Tab-separated table of C-alpha atoms and ligand atoms in Angstrom:
chain	number	residue	atom	x	y	z
A	110	MET	CA	0.000	0.000	0.000
A	111	GLY	CA	1.103	3.575	-0.644
A	112	GLU	CA	0.627	6.509	1.670
A	113	ASN	CA	-2.752	6.105	3.376
A	114	PHE	CA	-5.652	8.474	2.843
A	115	ILE	CA	-5.248	10.350	6.115
A	116	ASN	CA	-1.546	10.994	5.693
A	117	PHE	CA	-2.158	12.008	2.113
A	118	VAL	CA	-4.813	14.611	2.961
A	119	GLU	CA	-3.080	15.825	6.091
A	120	ALA	CA	0.026	16.576	4.071
A	121	LYS	CA	-2.114	18.780	1.832
A	122	SER	CA	-3.826	21.328	4.017
A	123	ASN	CA	-4.991	23.316	0.978
A	124	LEU	CA	-6.651	20.346	-0.703
A	125	LYS	CA	-10.015	21.785	-1.637
A	126	PHE	CA	-11.429	19.929	-4.639
A	127	MET	CA	-11.711	16.162	-4.517
A	128	PHE	CA	-13.232	13.948	-7.173
A	129	THR	CA	-14.212	10.301	-7.178
A	130	GLY	CA	-14.225	8.338	-10.405
A	131	GLY	CA	-14.317	4.744	-11.560
A	132	LYS	CA	-16.413	2.178	-13.364
A	133	GLY	CA	-20.189	2.199	-12.898
A	134	GLY	CA	-21.407	0.815	-9.584
A	135	VAL	CA	-18.003	0.421	-7.881
A	136	GLY	CA	-18.786	2.838	-5.044
A	137	LYS	CA	-17.914	6.329	-6.271
A	138	THR	CA	-20.871	7.899	-4.495
A	139	ILE	CA	-20.326	6.140	-1.175
A	140	CYS	CA	-16.625	7.059	-1.252
A	141	ALA	CA	-17.435	10.697	-2.022
A	142	ALA	CA	-19.893	10.610	0.899
A	143	GLY	CA	-17.263	8.984	3.150
A	144	ILE	CA	-14.643	11.623	2.286
A	145	ALA	CA	-17.122	14.446	2.843
A	146	TYR	CA	-18.270	12.933	6.146
A	147	HIS	CA	-14.678	12.746	7.365
A	148	PHE	CA	-13.975	16.422	6.724
A	149	ALA	CA	-17.312	17.523	8.189
A	150	GLU	CA	-16.503	15.580	11.357
A	151	GLU	CA	-13.196	17.430	11.508
A	152	SER	CA	-15.268	20.645	11.681
A	153	GLU	CA	-14.397	21.678	8.157
A	154	LYS	CA	-17.132	23.278	6.101
A	155	THR	CA	-17.764	20.647	3.452
A	156	LEU	CA	-19.888	20.432	0.312
A	157	ILE	CA	-20.584	17.244	-1.620
A	158	VAL	CA	-21.715	17.801	-5.197
A	159	SER	CA	-23.272	15.235	-7.501
A	160	LEU	CA	-22.325	15.755	-11.147
A	161	ASN	CA	-23.993	12.507	-12.081
A	162	PRO	CA	-27.045	12.868	-14.351
A	163	VAL	CA	-28.610	10.102	-12.255
A	164	HIS	CA	-28.225	11.416	-8.721
A	165	SER	CA	-27.826	9.130	-5.780
A	166	LEU	CA	-26.884	11.390	-2.866
A	167	SER	CA	-30.467	11.313	-1.612
A	168	SER	CA	-30.466	7.533	-1.476
A	169	VAL	CA	-26.999	7.264	0.062
A	170	PHE	CA	-27.767	9.832	2.756
A	171	GLY	CA	-31.334	8.573	3.142
A	172	GLN	CA	-32.597	12.174	2.942
A	173	GLU	CA	-34.318	14.240	0.287
A	174	LEU	CA	-31.471	16.274	-1.151
A	175	TRP	CA	-32.579	16.703	-4.748
A	176	GLY	CA	-33.702	19.959	-6.345
A	177	GLY	CA	-30.457	21.527	-7.482
A	178	GLN	CA	-29.978	23.692	-4.395
A	179	ILE	CA	-27.329	23.478	-1.714
A	180	LYS	CA	-28.911	21.726	1.277
A	181	PRO	CA	-27.582	20.887	4.724
A	182	VAL	CA	-27.379	17.214	5.656
A	183	LYS	CA	-29.462	16.477	8.732
A	184	GLY	CA	-27.733	14.737	11.623
A	185	ILE	CA	-24.232	16.107	11.074
A	186	ASP	CA	-22.796	19.617	11.258
A	187	ASN	CA	-20.676	21.239	8.542
A	188	LEU	CA	-21.967	19.085	5.689
A	189	TRP	CA	-23.951	20.348	2.693
A	190	THR	CA	-24.968	18.650	-0.529
A	191	CYS	CA	-25.875	19.767	-4.015
A	192	GLU	CA	-27.342	17.571	-6.711
A	193	VAL	CA	-26.750	19.662	-9.801
A	194	ASP	CA	-29.930	19.939	-11.854
A	195	ILE	CA	-28.564	19.302	-15.301
A	196	SER	CA	-31.838	19.995	-17.160
A	197	GLU	CA	-31.960	23.511	-15.749
A	198	THR	CA	-28.347	24.109	-16.751
A	199	VAL	CA	-28.925	22.735	-20.227
A	200	ASN	CA	-31.879	25.077	-20.754
A	201	LYS	CA	-29.999	28.064	-19.405
A	202	TYR	CA	-27.028	27.199	-21.595
A	203	ARG	CA	-29.241	26.722	-24.657
A	204	GLU	CA	-30.846	30.141	-24.203
A	205	GLN	CA	-27.479	31.758	-23.651
A	206	ILE	CA	-26.012	30.228	-26.829
A	207	ALA	CA	-29.111	31.125	-28.834
A	208	ARG	CA	-28.832	34.720	-27.656
A	209	ARG	CA	-25.132	34.834	-28.471
A	210	LEU	CA	-25.697	33.431	-31.960
A	211	ARG	CA	-28.540	35.875	-32.688
A	212	GLU	CA	-26.504	38.810	-31.433
A	213	PHE	CA	-23.527	37.715	-33.465
A	214	MET	CA	-25.476	37.256	-36.702
A	215	LYS	CA	-27.096	40.637	-36.271
A	216	TRP	CA	-23.799	42.294	-35.459
A	217	ALA	CA	-22.034	40.612	-38.391
A	218	ASP	CA	-24.899	41.484	-40.745
A	219	ILE	CA	-25.593	37.902	-41.724
A	220	PRO	CA	-29.154	37.916	-43.038
A	221	ILE	CA	-30.160	34.334	-42.330
A	222	ASN	CA	-32.395	32.674	-39.800
A	223	PRO	CA	-30.159	31.512	-36.922
A	224	ASP	CA	-32.647	28.923	-35.597
A	225	PRO	CA	-31.250	25.878	-37.464
A	226	PHE	CA	-27.745	26.718	-36.215
A	227	ILE	CA	-29.004	27.050	-32.686
A	228	GLU	CA	-30.708	23.668	-33.015
A	229	VAL	CA	-27.515	21.980	-34.242
A	230	ALA	CA	-25.357	23.668	-31.616
A	231	THR	CA	-27.575	22.701	-28.705
A	232	THR	CA	-28.901	19.217	-29.435
A	233	ASN	CA	-25.978	16.848	-29.118
A	234	PRO	CA	-24.636	14.784	-26.222
A	235	ALA	CA	-21.474	16.868	-25.936
A	236	PHE	CA	-23.670	19.858	-25.238
A	237	GLU	CA	-24.991	18.318	-22.013
A	238	GLU	CA	-21.470	17.567	-20.918
A	239	SER	CA	-20.356	21.111	-21.642
A	240	ALA	CA	-23.271	22.404	-19.605
A	241	MET	CA	-22.313	20.113	-16.743
A	242	PHE	CA	-18.693	21.172	-16.992
A	243	ASP	CA	-19.797	24.772	-16.823
A	244	ASP	CA	-21.733	23.983	-13.652
A	245	MET	CA	-18.691	22.343	-12.152
A	246	VAL	CA	-16.493	25.354	-12.946
A	247	ASP	CA	-19.146	27.608	-11.473
A	248	ILE	CA	-19.221	25.645	-8.229
A	249	MET	CA	-15.424	25.485	-8.003
A	250	ILE	CA	-15.116	29.228	-8.431
A	251	LYS	CA	-18.117	30.413	-6.391
A	252	GLN	CA	-18.366	27.778	-3.659
A	253	GLY	CA	-14.591	27.401	-3.443
A	254	GLU	CA	-14.605	30.659	-1.483
A	255	GLU	CA	-17.395	29.489	0.796
A	256	TYR	CA	-16.326	25.921	1.650
A	257	ASP	CA	-13.128	24.409	3.050
A	258	ARG	CA	-13.580	21.195	1.066
A	259	ILE	CA	-15.682	20.282	-1.958
A	260	VAL	CA	-16.134	16.670	-3.014
A	261	PHE	CA	-17.456	15.974	-6.513
A	262	ASP	CA	-19.204	12.702	-7.194
A	263	CYS	CA	-18.649	12.190	-10.914
A	264	ALA	CA	-20.559	10.036	-13.381
A	265	ALA	CA	-18.878	6.993	-14.889
A	266	VAL	CA	-15.303	7.146	-16.111
A	267	ALA	CA	-15.554	8.397	-19.654
A	268	ASN	CA	-17.925	11.145	-18.658
A	269	ALA	CA	-15.723	12.373	-15.830
A	270	VAL	CA	-12.592	12.409	-17.942
A	271	ARG	CA	-14.386	14.175	-20.734
A	272	LEU	CA	-15.658	16.752	-18.282
A	273	LEU	CA	-12.139	17.433	-17.113
A	274	GLY	CA	-10.518	17.019	-20.509
A	275	LEU	CA	-12.957	19.481	-22.000
A	276	SER	CA	-11.225	22.301	-20.187
A	277	LYS	CA	-8.041	21.645	-22.159
A	278	ILE	CA	-9.870	21.259	-25.458
A	279	TYR	CA	-11.974	24.337	-24.762
A	280	GLY	CA	-8.793	26.282	-24.148
A	281	LEU	CA	-7.254	25.297	-27.497
A	282	TRP	CA	-10.501	25.879	-29.343
A	283	LEU	CA	-11.083	29.260	-27.756
A	284	THR	CA	-7.550	30.444	-28.464
A	285	ARG	CA	-8.079	29.736	-32.159
A	286	MET	CA	-11.537	31.284	-32.192
A	287	ILE	CA	-10.279	34.430	-30.516
A	288	LYS	CA	-7.379	34.668	-32.939
A	289	SER	CA	-9.614	34.344	-35.970
A	290	ARG	CA	-12.091	36.888	-34.563
A	291	GLU	CA	-9.242	39.312	-33.998
A	292	GLU	CA	-8.003	38.756	-37.544
A	293	ALA	CA	-11.462	39.226	-39.029
A	294	LEU	CA	-11.937	42.419	-37.066
A	295	SER	CA	-8.576	43.875	-37.954
A	296	LEU	CA	-9.370	43.175	-41.621
A	297	ARG	CA	-12.497	45.237	-41.284
A	298	VAL	CA	-10.415	48.042	-39.833
A	299	LYS	CA	-7.954	47.864	-42.701
A	300	LEU	CA	-10.705	47.938	-45.298
A	301	SER	CA	-12.585	50.748	-43.698
A	302	PHE	CA	-12.133	54.486	-44.251
A	303	ARG	CA	-13.792	55.297	-40.949
A	304	LYS	CA	-11.230	53.609	-38.699
A	305	ASP	CA	-12.341	55.390	-35.568
A	306	LYS	CA	-15.871	54.092	-36.014
A	307	ILE	CA	-14.763	50.536	-36.681
A	308	MET	CA	-12.455	50.558	-33.654
A	309	GLU	CA	-15.402	51.476	-31.531
A	310	GLU	CA	-17.294	48.607	-33.031
A	311	ILE	CA	-14.481	46.189	-32.282
A	312	LYS	CA	-14.636	47.081	-28.632
A	313	ARG	CA	-18.316	46.287	-28.668
A	314	ASP	CA	-17.983	42.998	-30.573
A	315	PRO	CA	-20.187	40.741	-28.417
A	316	MET	CA	-18.659	37.567	-29.793
A	317	LEU	CA	-15.094	38.569	-28.967
A	318	ALA	CA	-16.061	39.810	-25.534
A	319	ASP	CA	-17.864	36.518	-24.879
A	320	LEU	CA	-14.980	34.418	-26.106
A	321	LEU	CA	-12.506	36.361	-24.016
A	322	SER	CA	-14.520	35.983	-20.839
A	323	MET	CA	-15.134	32.281	-21.514
A	324	ASN	CA	-11.431	31.783	-22.147
A	325	GLN	CA	-10.586	33.483	-18.878
A	326	ARG	CA	-13.059	31.228	-17.040
A	327	MET	CA	-11.547	28.115	-18.572
A	328	LYS	CA	-8.047	29.295	-17.719
A	329	ASN	CA	-9.071	29.818	-14.105
A	330	ALA	CA	-10.666	26.371	-14.013
A	331	ARG	CA	-7.592	24.713	-15.507
A	332	VAL	CA	-5.333	26.419	-13.007
A	333	LEU	CA	-7.469	25.014	-10.172
A	334	LEU	CA	-7.879	21.580	-11.759
A	335	SER	CA	-4.188	21.034	-12.355
A	336	ASP	CA	-2.994	22.354	-8.995
A	337	ALA	CA	-1.876	19.282	-7.036
A	338	GLU	CA	-2.064	21.232	-3.762
A	339	LYS	CA	-5.737	22.042	-4.292
A	340	THR	CA	-7.145	19.212	-6.370
A	341	ALA	CA	-7.054	15.423	-6.202
A	342	PHE	CA	-8.832	12.809	-8.213
A	343	PHE	CA	-9.507	9.554	-6.341
A	344	PHE	CA	-10.318	6.357	-8.175
A	345	VAL	CA	-12.499	3.641	-6.815
A	346	THR	CA	-12.137	0.012	-7.793
A	347	ILE	CA	-13.256	-3.355	-6.534
A	348	PRO	CA	-11.111	-6.490	-6.686
A	349	LEU	CA	-12.377	-7.534	-10.120
A	350	ALA	CA	-10.810	-7.468	-13.596
A	351	LEU	CA	-12.828	-4.798	-15.358
A	352	PRO	CA	-12.932	-2.113	-12.641
A	353	ILE	CA	-9.143	-2.479	-12.218
A	354	ALA	CA	-8.588	-2.116	-15.967
A	355	VAL	CA	-10.825	0.953	-15.994
A	356	VAL	CA	-8.855	2.587	-13.171
A	357	LYS	CA	-5.536	1.966	-14.935
A	358	ARG	CA	-6.820	3.453	-18.158
A	359	PHE	CA	-8.405	6.299	-16.263
A	360	ILE	CA	-5.159	7.185	-14.473
A	361	ASN	CA	-3.353	7.510	-17.800
A	362	MET	CA	-6.103	9.675	-19.272
A	363	VAL	CA	-6.297	11.964	-16.255
A	364	GLU	CA	-2.528	12.392	-16.129
A	365	ALA	CA	-2.575	13.319	-19.814
A	366	PHE	CA	-4.898	16.180	-18.883
A	367	ASP	CA	-2.584	17.265	-16.010
A	368	ILE	CA	-5.189	16.420	-13.373
A	369	PRO	CA	-3.466	15.330	-10.142
A	370	VAL	CA	-4.148	11.734	-9.132
A	371	GLY	CA	-5.025	11.444	-5.438
A	372	GLY	CA	-4.924	7.667	-5.286
A	373	VAL	CA	-7.054	4.548	-5.328
A	374	PHE	CA	-9.671	3.186	-2.921
A	375	VAL	CA	-10.313	-0.539	-3.055
A	376	ASN	CA	-13.965	-1.112	-2.225
A	377	MET	CA	-16.083	-4.168	-1.388
A	378	VAL	CA	-13.135	-6.101	0.018
A	379	MET	CA	-14.246	-9.346	1.665
A	380	PRO	CA	-12.685	-9.637	5.123
A	381	GLU	CA	-10.888	-12.906	5.795
A	382	SER	CA	-13.268	-13.596	8.659
A	383	VAL	CA	-16.072	-14.426	6.207
A	384	VAL	CA	-14.293	-17.605	5.171
A	385	LYS	CA	-13.296	-18.627	8.698
A	386	GLY	CA	-15.342	-20.768	11.025
A	387	ARG	CA	-18.130	-23.190	10.382
A	388	GLY	CA	-20.850	-23.083	7.779
A	389	VAL	CA	-18.796	-21.323	5.102
A	390	THR	CA	-20.191	-22.112	1.654
A	391	ASP	CA	-18.124	-23.002	-1.415
A	392	TYR	CA	-19.553	-19.932	-3.048
A	393	LEU	CA	-18.061	-17.651	-0.398
A	394	THR	CA	-14.727	-19.475	-0.385
A	395	ASN	CA	-14.445	-19.210	-4.160
A	396	LYS	CA	-15.434	-15.556	-4.161
A	397	PHE	CA	-12.851	-14.851	-1.495
A	398	LYS	CA	-10.111	-16.660	-3.469
A	399	GLU	CA	-11.080	-14.794	-6.600
A	400	GLN	CA	-10.749	-11.493	-4.723
A	401	GLN	CA	-7.359	-12.507	-3.349
A	402	GLY	CA	-6.144	-13.011	-6.933
A	403	TYR	CA	-7.315	-9.577	-7.960
A	404	MET	CA	-5.879	-8.015	-4.798
A	405	GLN	CA	-2.492	-9.319	-5.935
A	406	ILE	CA	-2.961	-7.610	-9.280
A	407	ILE	CA	-3.945	-4.373	-7.527
A	408	HIS	CA	-0.862	-4.583	-5.331
A	409	ARG	CA	1.367	-5.417	-8.281
A	410	ASP	CA	0.131	-2.608	-10.537
A	411	LEU	CA	-1.225	0.111	-8.264
A	412	ARG	CA	0.441	-0.467	-4.909
A	413	GLU	CA	1.849	3.010	-4.417
A	414	LEU	CA	-1.525	4.555	-5.165
A	415	VAL	CA	-3.706	2.518	-2.810
A	416	ARG	CA	-4.922	4.835	-0.034
A	417	ALA	CA	-7.564	2.706	1.695
A	418	TYR	CA	-9.613	-0.485	1.647
A	419	ILE	CA	-13.322	-0.526	2.312
A	420	PRO	CA	-14.902	-3.795	3.433
A	421	MET	CA	-17.885	-5.381	1.779
A	422	PHE	CA	-20.691	-4.551	4.215
A	423	PRO	CA	-23.547	-6.963	4.879
A	424	THR	CA	-26.016	-4.369	3.588
A	425	GLU	CA	-25.895	-1.555	1.069
A	426	VAL	CA	-24.705	1.872	2.187
A	427	THR	CA	-27.576	4.144	3.225
A	428	GLY	CA	-27.826	6.614	6.066
A	429	LEU	CA	-25.233	8.451	8.121
A	430	ASP	CA	-24.326	5.422	10.265
A	431	MET	CA	-23.236	3.500	7.190
A	432	ILE	CA	-21.467	6.512	5.689
A	433	LYS	CA	-19.560	6.820	8.953
A	434	LYS	CA	-18.358	3.237	8.493
A	435	VAL	CA	-17.066	4.115	5.029
A	436	SER	CA	-15.375	7.188	6.470
A	437	ASP	CA	-13.816	5.085	9.268
A	438	ALA	CA	-12.456	2.659	6.671
A	439	LEU	CA	-10.953	5.550	4.683
A	440	VAL	CA	-9.383	6.948	7.830
A	441	SER	CA	-8.000	3.581	8.979
A	442	GLY	CA	-6.691	2.689	5.522
A	443	GLU	CA	-6.109	-0.887	6.735
A	444	LEU	CA	-7.141	-4.097	5.024
A	445	PRO	CA	-10.360	-5.383	6.629
A	446	VAL	CA	-9.901	-8.528	8.684
B	109	ATP	N1	-18.528	-1.695	0.502
B	109	ATP	C1	-19.805	-1.863	0.196
B	109	ATP	N2	-20.560	-2.780	0.865
B	109	ATP	C2	-21.855	-2.955	0.557
B	109	ATP	N3	-22.513	-2.283	-0.389
B	109	ATP	C3	-21.822	-1.357	-1.095
B	109	ATP	C4	-20.443	-1.102	-0.831
B	109	ATP	N4	-20.028	-0.144	-1.692
B	109	ATP	C5	-21.088	0.204	-2.434
B	109	ATP	N5	-22.172	-0.515	-2.076
B	109	ATP	C6	-23.499	-0.452	-2.674
B	109	ATP	O1	-23.350	-0.651	-4.065
B	109	ATP	C7	-24.161	0.241	-4.802
B	109	ATP	C8	-23.296	1.105	-5.699
B	109	ATP	O2	-22.532	2.021	-4.907
B	109	ATP	P1	-22.383	3.534	-5.383
B	109	ATP	O3	-23.708	4.086	-5.686
B	109	ATP	O4	-21.533	4.260	-4.416
B	109	ATP	O5	-21.570	3.242	-6.722
B	109	ATP	P2	-21.268	4.294	-7.905
B	109	ATP	O6	-19.925	3.937	-8.420
B	109	ATP	O7	-21.488	5.663	-7.417
B	109	ATP	O8	-22.394	3.878	-8.964
B	109	ATP	P3	-22.849	4.727	-10.257
B	109	ATP	O9	-21.823	4.405	-11.292
B	109	ATP	O10	-24.185	4.150	-10.557
B	109	ATP	O11	-22.868	6.170	-9.859
B	109	ATP	C9	-24.972	1.020	-3.795
B	109	ATP	O12	-26.191	0.391	-3.596
B	109	ATP	C10	-24.123	0.927	-2.529
B	109	ATP	O13	-24.893	1.023	-1.344
B	110	MG	MG1	-22.788	7.143	-8.089
């Protein structure tokens, strides 16, 4: 095992943004809840945010937390949740883009109906992800001032990486867009006899102003996202082939985007005690052996990154008592016995 979770976070007192990622169903949400619970118990003002289109904070906490607003968790101090309402963001984003396109076409004197362009620009899967990314950036910037720690529960792997990777792609795309807008505008200045008037117009160019402010936002987000003192991405796996493969691939992708890797949590580990004593079935013994094999692979390939083990509990994780158990396992970092 590498440095355990507690030592890792205690060495980083400025660690503000934590993410959990991994294959579907491995325990990303319960780990995010466990991390958030730990910091709240340490009297740190903590926010847990669900960026998953299918939210599960309400079911994990056993409280009604949906609705898109920041809500306090009952039964523990210092802990707030927010299940981001993606449909609201998508609509807001769609209106904003439509307005920008209309303004731009009017400003650029393009006499065509912008509606088909708006339709194309706003009805594709990437659009939802961009909207979600925008929400995430918003929360990082606005709530980052308000909270000591923010834990993001991300959707499945590809989605999370795309969300984070988008910031880099956005940056490249925006730089080119801004450059070509500047070139187009300076051409207009060169061609015009009334330079003073055109210069005034340039300053009012809504498209350029928009692009510049969006670029600045993305730059700020990238600075936060790639700052290893402030941000850490934790991966969750279970001792099984596919989730391990996903984590390995995920680590490479995230590193390529300069996102700091916080480490790996191994979830649903069967304690040895389940195969001790009388009445142990073949099924359990075989399952345990299978896990042992995969644990060896985890230790061979990811050893330095393993921060904690979470036992397989006899029931699913719902309610604060269960979340506390997850948090205790994260804090102990030890293999369950
Ligand atoms: N260690 C554990 N012991 C028992 N049940 C667990 C454990 N970890 C997770 N679960 C249960 O497994 C299910 C999946 O966990 P969770 O929702 O945290 O996974 P996820 O990775 O967030 O899933 P999704 O990809 O759907 O968001 C939940 O019902 C949860 O209560
Ligand atoms: Mg989840």
